PDB file of C-alpha atoms in Angstrom:
ATOM      1  CA  MET A   1    -125.901 -29.191-222.103  1.00 45.00           C
ATOM      2  CA  ARG A   2    -126.699 -30.342-218.340  1.00 47.00           C
ATOM      3  CA  LYS A   3    -124.371 -32.040-216.473  1.00 45.00           C
ATOM      4  CA  LEU A   4    -124.569 -35.780-215.775  1.00 45.00           C
ATOM      5  CA  PRO A   5    -126.136 -36.742-212.197  1.00 48.00           C
ATOM      6  CA  ARG A   6    -123.409 -38.422-210.247  1.00 51.00           C
ATOM      7  CA  GLY A   7    -123.005 -41.818-209.864  1.00 59.00           C
ATOM      8  CA  PHE A   8    -123.228 -42.177-213.495  1.00 74.00           C
ATOM      9  CA  ASN A   9    -120.158 -44.399-214.614  1.00 81.00           C
ATOM     10  CA  LYS A  10    -118.809 -44.581-217.747  1.00 84.00           C
ATOM     11  CA  LEU A  11    -120.483 -48.088-218.256  1.00 89.00           C
ATOM     12  CA  GLU A  12    -123.359 -46.748-216.899  1.00 88.00           C
ATOM     13  CA  LYS A  13    -123.894 -44.131-219.181  1.00 88.00           C
ATOM     14  CA  GLN A  14    -123.641 -46.272-222.382  1.00 92.00           C
ATOM     15  CA  ARG A  15    -125.749 -48.870-220.487  1.00 94.00           C
ATOM     16  CA  ILE A  16    -128.681 -46.288-219.891  1.00 95.00           C
ATOM     17  CA  LYS A  17    -128.298 -44.747-223.346  1.00 94.00           C
ATOM     18  CA  GLU A  18    -128.916 -48.206-224.989  1.00 95.00           C
ATOM     19  CA  THR A  19    -132.040 -48.630-222.586  1.00 96.00           C
ATOM     20  CA  LEU A  20    -133.700 -45.445-223.540  1.00 97.00           C
ATOM     21  CA  GLN A  21    -133.387 -46.542-227.001  1.00 96.00           C
ATOM     22  CA  GLN A  22    -134.402 -49.840-226.302  1.00 96.00           C
ATOM     23  CA  GLU A  23    -137.228 -48.740-224.856  1.00 97.00           C
ATOM     24  CA  GLY A  24    -137.923 -45.601-226.923  1.00 96.00           C
ATOM     25  CA  ARG A  25    -138.208 -48.020-229.711  1.00 94.00           C
ATOM     26  CA  VAL A  26    -140.558 -50.018-228.213  1.00 94.00           C
ATOM     27  CA  LEU A  27    -143.014 -47.260-226.692  1.00 95.00           C
ATOM     28  CA  PHE A  28    -142.536 -45.313-230.105  1.00 93.00           C
ATOM     29  CA  SER A  29    -143.661 -47.912-231.959  1.00 90.00           C
ATOM     30  CA  ARG A  30    -146.463 -48.980-229.959  1.00 91.00           C
ATOM     31  CA  PHE A  31    -147.352 -44.793-228.773  1.00 91.00           C
ATOM     32  CA  GLY A  32    -146.010 -42.493-231.856  1.00 88.00           C
ATOM     33  CA  LEU A  33    -143.473 -39.616-231.203  1.00 89.00           C
ATOM     34  CA  LYS A  34    -146.818 -37.404-230.150  1.00 89.00           C
ATOM     35  CA  LYS A  35    -148.319 -39.425-227.597  1.00 91.00           C
ATOM     36  CA  THR A  36    -145.019 -40.993-225.917  1.00 94.00           C
ATOM     37  CA  SER A  37    -143.564 -38.689-223.015  1.00 96.00           C
ATOM     38  CA  ILE A  38    -140.390 -38.031-221.606  1.00 96.00           C
ATOM     39  CA  MET A  39    -141.714 -39.487-218.336  1.00 96.00           C
ATOM     40  CA  GLU A  40    -142.846 -42.714-219.443  1.00 97.00           C
ATOM     41  CA  LEU A  41    -139.262 -43.071-221.551  1.00 97.00           C
ATOM     42  CA  ALA A  42    -137.445 -42.394-218.345  1.00 96.00           C
ATOM     43  CA  LYS A  43    -139.628 -44.508-216.295  1.00 95.00           C
ATOM     44  CA  ALA A  44    -139.225 -47.444-219.027  1.00 96.00           C
ATOM     45  CA  SER A  45    -135.280 -46.622-218.742  1.00 94.00           C
ATOM     46  CA  GLY A  46    -135.155 -46.937-214.844  1.00 93.00           C
ATOM     47  CA  ILE A  47    -133.651 -42.921-214.303  1.00 94.00           C
ATOM     48  CA  SER A  48    -135.465 -39.835-213.618  1.00 92.00           C
ATOM     49  CA  PRO A  49    -136.987 -37.611-216.291  1.00 92.00           C
ATOM     50  CA  GLY A  50    -133.957 -34.443-215.255  1.00 91.00           C
ATOM     51  CA  SER A  51    -131.899 -37.739-215.704  1.00 92.00           C
ATOM     52  CA  PHE A  52    -133.491 -37.986-219.387  1.00 94.00           C
ATOM     53  CA  TYR A  53    -131.794 -34.559-220.720  1.00 92.00           C
ATOM     54  CA  SER A  54    -128.253 -35.817-219.750  1.00 90.00           C
ATOM     55  CA  PHE A  55    -128.504 -37.791-223.122  1.00 93.00           C
ATOM     56  CA  TYR A  56    -130.906 -36.213-225.721  1.00 93.00           C
ATOM     57  CA  HIS A  57    -132.000 -32.308-225.870  1.00 91.00           C
ATOM     58  CA  SER A  58    -135.468 -33.724-226.687  1.00 92.00           C
ATOM     59  CA  LYS A  59    -137.790 -36.907-227.465  1.00 94.00           C
ATOM     60  CA  GLU A  60    -137.358 -36.257-230.916  1.00 92.00           C
ATOM     61  CA  GLU A  61    -133.850 -36.471-230.891  1.00 93.00           C
ATOM     62  CA  LEU A  62    -133.457 -39.888-229.241  1.00 95.00           C
ATOM     63  CA  PHE A  63    -136.486 -40.799-232.046  1.00 93.00           C
ATOM     64  CA  PHE A  64    -134.322 -39.023-234.575  1.00 91.00           C
ATOM     65  CA  GLU A  65    -131.462 -41.675-233.486  1.00 92.00           C
ATOM     66  CA  ILE A  66    -133.722 -44.619-233.731  1.00 93.00           C
ATOM     67  CA  VAL A  67    -134.939 -43.959-236.814  1.00 90.00           C
ATOM     68  CA  GLU A  68    -131.218 -43.255-238.134  1.00 89.00           C
ATOM     69  CA  GLN A  69    -130.599 -47.240-236.924  1.00 91.00           C
ATOM     70  CA  GLU A  70    -133.555 -48.328-238.776  1.00 89.00           C
ATOM     71  CA  GLU A  71    -132.487 -47.049-242.018  1.00 87.00           C
ATOM     72  CA  GLU A  72    -128.934 -48.015-241.781  1.00 87.00           C
ATOM     73  CA  SER A  73    -130.041 -51.465-241.336  1.00 88.00           C
ATOM     74  CA  ILE A  74    -132.559 -51.247-244.371  1.00 87.00           C
ATOM     75  CA  LYS A  75    -129.286 -49.700-246.224  1.00 85.00           C
ATOM     76  CA  LYS A  76    -127.618 -52.259-245.382  1.00 85.00           C
ATOM     77  CA  GLU A  77    -129.431 -54.966-246.552  1.00 85.00           C
ATOM     78  CA  PHE A  78    -130.239 -52.736-249.785  1.00 84.00           C
ATOM     79  CA  MET A  79    -126.217 -52.490-250.360  1.00 82.00           C
ATOM     80  CA  SER A  80    -126.204 -56.944-249.932  1.00 84.00           C
ATOM     81  CA  VAL A  81    -127.543 -57.373-252.852  1.00 84.00           C
ATOM     82  CA  ASP A  82    -125.098 -57.850-256.013  1.00 82.00           C
ATOM     83  CA  LEU A  83    -126.698 -56.865-259.132  1.00 79.00           C
ATOM     84  CA  SER A  84    -123.560 -57.977-261.276  1.00 76.00           C
ATOM     85  CA  GLN A  85    -124.102 -61.306-259.893  1.00 81.00           C
ATOM     86  CA  ALA A  86    -127.959 -61.224-260.869  1.00 81.00           C
ATOM     87  CA  GLU A  87    -129.000 -63.811-263.755  1.00 84.00           C
ATOM     88  CA  ASP A  88    -131.582 -61.255-264.771  1.00 87.00           C
ATOM     89  CA  THR A  89    -130.503 -57.475-263.160  1.00 86.00           C
ATOM     90  CA  LYS A  90    -134.189 -55.966-264.341  1.00 89.00           C
ATOM     91  CA  GLN A  91    -135.964 -58.458-261.604  1.00 91.00           C
ATOM     92  CA  THR A  92    -134.045 -58.237-258.860  1.00 90.00           C
ATOM     93  CA  MET A  93    -133.788 -55.033-258.973  1.00 90.00           C
ATOM     94  CA  LYS A  94    -137.446 -55.001-259.120  1.00 93.00           C
ATOM     95  CA  ASP A  95    -137.641 -57.215-256.102  1.00 93.00           C
ATOM     96  CA  LEU A  96    -135.082 -55.478-254.424  1.00 91.00           C
ATOM     97  CA  LEU A  97    -137.079 -52.069-254.517  1.00 93.00           C
ATOM     98  CA  LEU A  98    -140.285 -53.472-253.550  1.00 93.00           C
ATOM     99  CA  GLN A  99    -139.340 -55.633-250.947  1.00 92.00           C
ATOM    100  CA  THR A 100    -137.590 -52.492-249.502  1.00 90.00           C
ATOM    101  CA  PHE A 101    -140.880 -50.725-249.996  1.00 91.00           C
ATOM    102  CA  HIS A 102    -142.741 -52.898-247.940  1.00 90.00           C
ATOM    103  CA  THR A 103    -139.668 -53.304-245.062  1.00 89.00           C
ATOM    104  CA  ILE A 104    -139.860 -49.280-245.185  1.00 86.00           C
ATOM    105  CA  GLU A 105    -143.930 -49.497-244.845  1.00 86.00           C
ATOM    106  CA  ASN A 106    -144.590 -51.850-242.531  1.00 86.00           C
ATOM    107  CA  ASN A 107    -141.610 -50.238-240.344  1.00 87.00           C
ATOM    108  CA  ALA A 108    -144.129 -48.715-237.390  1.00 84.00           C
ATOM    109  CA  LEU A 109    -141.159 -46.005-236.388  1.00 85.00           C
ATOM    110  CA  LEU A 110    -140.924 -44.814-240.166  1.00 83.00           C
ATOM    111  CA  LYS A 111    -145.012 -44.920-240.652  1.00 79.00           C
ATOM    112  CA  ASN A 112    -145.425 -42.728-237.711  1.00 78.00           C
ATOM    113  CA  LEU A 113    -142.414 -40.457-238.941  1.00 77.00           C
ATOM    114  CA  LEU A 114    -143.824 -39.738-242.297  1.00 70.00           C
ATOM    115  CA  PHE A 115    -147.224 -39.455-241.016  1.00 66.00           C
ATOM    116  CA  ASP A 116    -149.356 -36.726-238.436  1.00 61.00           C
ATOM    117  CA  ARG A 117    -146.838 -34.053-239.091  1.00 67.00           C
ATOM    118  CA  ASN A 118    -144.314 -35.814-237.307  1.00 74.00           C
ATOM    119  CA  TYR A 119    -141.150 -35.408-239.529  1.00 77.00           C
ATOM    120  CA  GLU A 120    -141.526 -31.589-239.198  1.00 77.00           C
ATOM    121  CA  SER A 121    -142.309 -31.755-235.870  1.00 76.00           C
ATOM    122  CA  MET A 122    -138.878 -33.903-235.504  1.00 80.00           C
ATOM    123  CA  VAL A 123    -136.838 -31.508-237.728  1.00 81.00           C
ATOM    124  CA  SER A 124    -137.645 -28.714-235.483  1.00 82.00           C
ATOM    125  CA  LYS A 125    -136.235 -29.905-232.421  1.00 83.00           C
ATOM    126  CA  LEU A 126    -132.617 -31.475-233.485  1.00 85.00           C
ATOM    127  CA  PRO A 127    -129.713 -29.360-233.510  1.00 83.00           C
ATOM    128  CA  PRO A 128    -128.442 -28.045-237.003  1.00 85.00           C
ATOM    129  CA  GLU A 129    -125.655 -30.261-236.397  1.00 87.00           C
ATOM    130  CA  LYS A 130    -127.139 -33.231-236.754  1.00 84.00           C
ATOM    131  CA  LEU A 131    -129.833 -32.742-239.502  1.00 82.00           C
ATOM    132  CA  ASP A 132    -126.363 -31.824-241.268  1.00 83.00           C
ATOM    133  CA  SER A 133    -124.570 -35.063-240.281  1.00 84.00           C
ATOM    134  CA  HIS A 134    -127.802 -36.960-241.259  1.00 81.00           C
ATOM    135  CA  PHE A 135    -128.126 -35.718-244.929  1.00 80.00           C
ATOM    136  CA  LYS A 136    -124.252 -35.876-245.139  1.00 82.00           C
ATOM    137  CA  LYS A 137    -124.069 -39.793-244.403  1.00 81.00           C
ATOM    138  CA  ASP A 138    -127.921 -39.963-246.387  1.00 78.00           C
ATOM    139  CA  ALA A 139    -125.920 -38.447-249.734  1.00 77.00           C
ATOM    140  CA  ALA A 140    -122.470 -40.711-249.016  1.00 81.00           C
ATOM    141  CA  SER A 141    -125.270 -43.444-248.887  1.00 80.00           C
ATOM    142  CA  VAL A 142    -127.042 -42.807-252.363  1.00 77.00           C
ATOM    143  CA  ASP A 143    -123.801 -42.288-254.310  1.00 80.00           C
ATOM    144  CA  LEU A 144    -121.773 -46.101-252.653  1.00 81.00           C
ATOM    145  CA  ILE A 145    -125.221 -47.436-254.495  1.00 80.00           C
ATOM    146  CA  LEU A 146    -124.614 -45.324-257.543  1.00 78.00           C
ATOM    147  CA  THR A 147    -121.115 -46.525-257.858  1.00 81.00           C
ATOM    148  CA  LYS A 148    -122.100 -49.985-257.202  1.00 79.00           C
ATOM    149  CA  TRP A 149    -124.647 -49.767-259.358  1.00 79.00           C
ATOM    150  CA  LYS A 150    -122.567 -48.280-262.077  1.00 77.00           C
ATOM    151  CA  GLN A 151    -119.294 -50.458-261.458  1.00 75.00           C
ATOM    152  CA  SER A 152    -121.440 -53.104-262.556  1.00 75.00           C
ATOM    153  CA  GLY A 153    -122.281 -51.997-265.464  1.00 77.00           C
ATOM    154  CA  VAL A 154    -126.251 -52.472-265.106  1.00 79.00           C
ATOM    155  CA  ILE A 155    -127.581 -49.052-264.945  1.00 81.00           C
ATOM    156  CA  ARG A 156    -127.811 -46.104-267.624  1.00 84.00           C
ATOM    157  CA  PRO A 157    -125.433 -42.909-266.867  1.00 83.00           C
ATOM    158  CA  ILE A 158    -127.519 -41.100-264.082  1.00 83.00           C
ATOM    159  CA  ASP A 159    -126.431 -38.655-260.829  1.00 82.00           C
ATOM    160  CA  SER A 160    -127.122 -38.983-257.556  1.00 78.00           C
ATOM    161  CA  ASP A 161    -129.167 -36.192-256.797  1.00 80.00           C
ATOM    162  CA  THR A 162    -131.820 -37.408-259.187  1.00 85.00           C
ATOM    163  CA  LEU A 163    -131.593 -40.954-258.156  1.00 82.00           C
ATOM    164  CA  ALA A 164    -131.892 -39.823-254.624  1.00 81.00           C
ATOM    165  CA  GLY A 165    -134.997 -38.188-255.777  1.00 84.00           C
ATOM    166  CA  LEU A 166    -136.386 -41.270-257.291  1.00 86.00           C
ATOM    167  CA  LEU A 167    -135.878 -43.308-254.137  1.00 85.00           C
ATOM    168  CA  ARG A 168    -136.974 -40.643-252.593  1.00 83.00           C
ATOM    169  CA  ALA A 169    -140.236 -40.344-254.788  1.00 87.00           C
ATOM    170  CA  LEU A 170    -141.315 -44.339-254.320  1.00 89.00           C
ATOM    171  CA  PHE A 171    -140.749 -44.885-250.508  1.00 84.00           C
ATOM    172  CA  THR A 172    -142.429 -41.866-249.592  1.00 83.00           C
ATOM    173  CA  MET A 173    -145.708 -43.041-251.732  1.00 87.00           C
ATOM    174  CA  SER A 174    -147.709 -44.372-248.933  1.00 82.00           C
ATOM    175  CA  LEU A 175    -148.168 -41.552-247.647  1.00 77.00           C
ATOM    176  CA  HIS A 176    -150.630 -40.982-250.792  1.00 85.00           C
ATOM    177  CA  LYS A 177    -152.691 -44.363-250.660  1.00 85.00           C
ATOM    178  CA  LYS A 178    -156.054 -42.900-250.229  1.00 87.00           C
ATOM    179  CA  GLU A 179    -155.483 -40.337-252.972  1.00 91.00           C
ATOM    180  CA  ILE A 180    -154.471 -43.439-255.483  1.00 92.00           C
ATOM    181  CA  GLY A 181    -156.631 -45.740-254.516  1.00 94.00           C
ATOM    182  CA  GLU A 182    -156.514 -48.508-251.580  1.00 90.00           C
ATOM    183  CA  ASP A 183    -157.583 -51.047-254.354  1.00 94.00           C
ATOM    184  CA  VAL A 184    -155.293 -49.718-257.312  1.00 95.00           C
ATOM    185  CA  TYR A 185    -152.528 -49.307-254.649  1.00 93.00           C
ATOM    186  CA  PRO A 186    -150.313 -52.441-254.594  1.00 93.00           C
ATOM    187  CA  GLU A 187    -150.594 -52.856-258.720  1.00 95.00           C
ATOM    188  CA  THR A 188    -149.703 -49.371-258.728  1.00 95.00           C
ATOM    189  CA  ILE A 189    -146.542 -49.580-256.871  1.00 94.00           C
ATOM    190  CA  ALA A 190    -145.703 -52.403-258.497  1.00 94.00           C
ATOM    191  CA  MET A 191    -145.836 -50.913-262.118  1.00 95.00           C
ATOM    192  CA  LEU A 192    -144.163 -47.519-260.843  1.00 94.00           C
ATOM    193  CA  ILE A 193    -141.197 -50.459-259.776  1.00 94.00           C
ATOM    194  CA  GLU A 194    -141.538 -51.926-263.123  1.00 94.00           C
ATOM    195  CA  PHE A 195    -141.364 -48.655-265.246  1.00 94.00           C
ATOM    196  CA  MET A 196    -138.418 -46.878-262.573  1.00 92.00           C
ATOM    197  CA  VAL A 197    -136.617 -49.911-263.180  1.00 92.00           C
ATOM    198  CA  ASP A 198    -137.002 -50.209-267.191  1.00 91.00           C
ATOM    199  CA  GLY A 199    -135.875 -46.643-267.422  1.00 90.00           C
ATOM    200  CA  LEU A 200    -132.570 -47.457-264.718  1.00 89.00           C
ATOM    201  CA  VAL A 201    -131.042 -50.506-266.042  1.00 87.00           C
ATOM    202  CA  VAL A 202    -129.085 -50.963-269.390  1.00 78.00           C
ATOM    203  CA  LYS A 203    -131.021 -53.306-271.706  1.00 64.00           C
ATOM    204  CA  GLU A 204    -129.699 -56.711-271.674  1.00 57.00           C
ATOM    205  CA  ASP A 205    -128.526 -58.629-274.451  1.00 47.00           C
TER     206      ASP A 205
END
């Protein structure tokens, strides 16, 4: 990794990195990953293009870090719902999944990640250790969700990998809107969530 240019103290490094993330979020949301250049990111953050590489190996790495922040925010909101306290467990879970689905679908950064092969492009530019760390955090998050749901006694026995697969299948359905049919898409998603929750939640007395 290139050395930081002289003159950047610890506080400046932190400020520049935060600015890169803030400006990156704006530019990536507006123009997408492919159409946003390192020169534009650097200019918006008040540094030279060469200095950009002192903070990130590539624009894909910056994009990935911003996406991780978006995902963490969504996970935090998802985990804040206590199903054990719900009067109607099934309806609460359906509402939670539908709200999370719409949040992901309407997030410009996450939408950009999924379309135009941006995911493959991004992954190919990331250090293996960063990807490995991300996948471990994802697995830990699913385990936490599953443990919380199991402890509340609201769902049937299911392993973490299967639950992760179900959630991934649901949250990537927006990629197939045209194949599903745009006219029936909203109702299809709602019914899919309904069937999914009916299969997960323990029958209530």
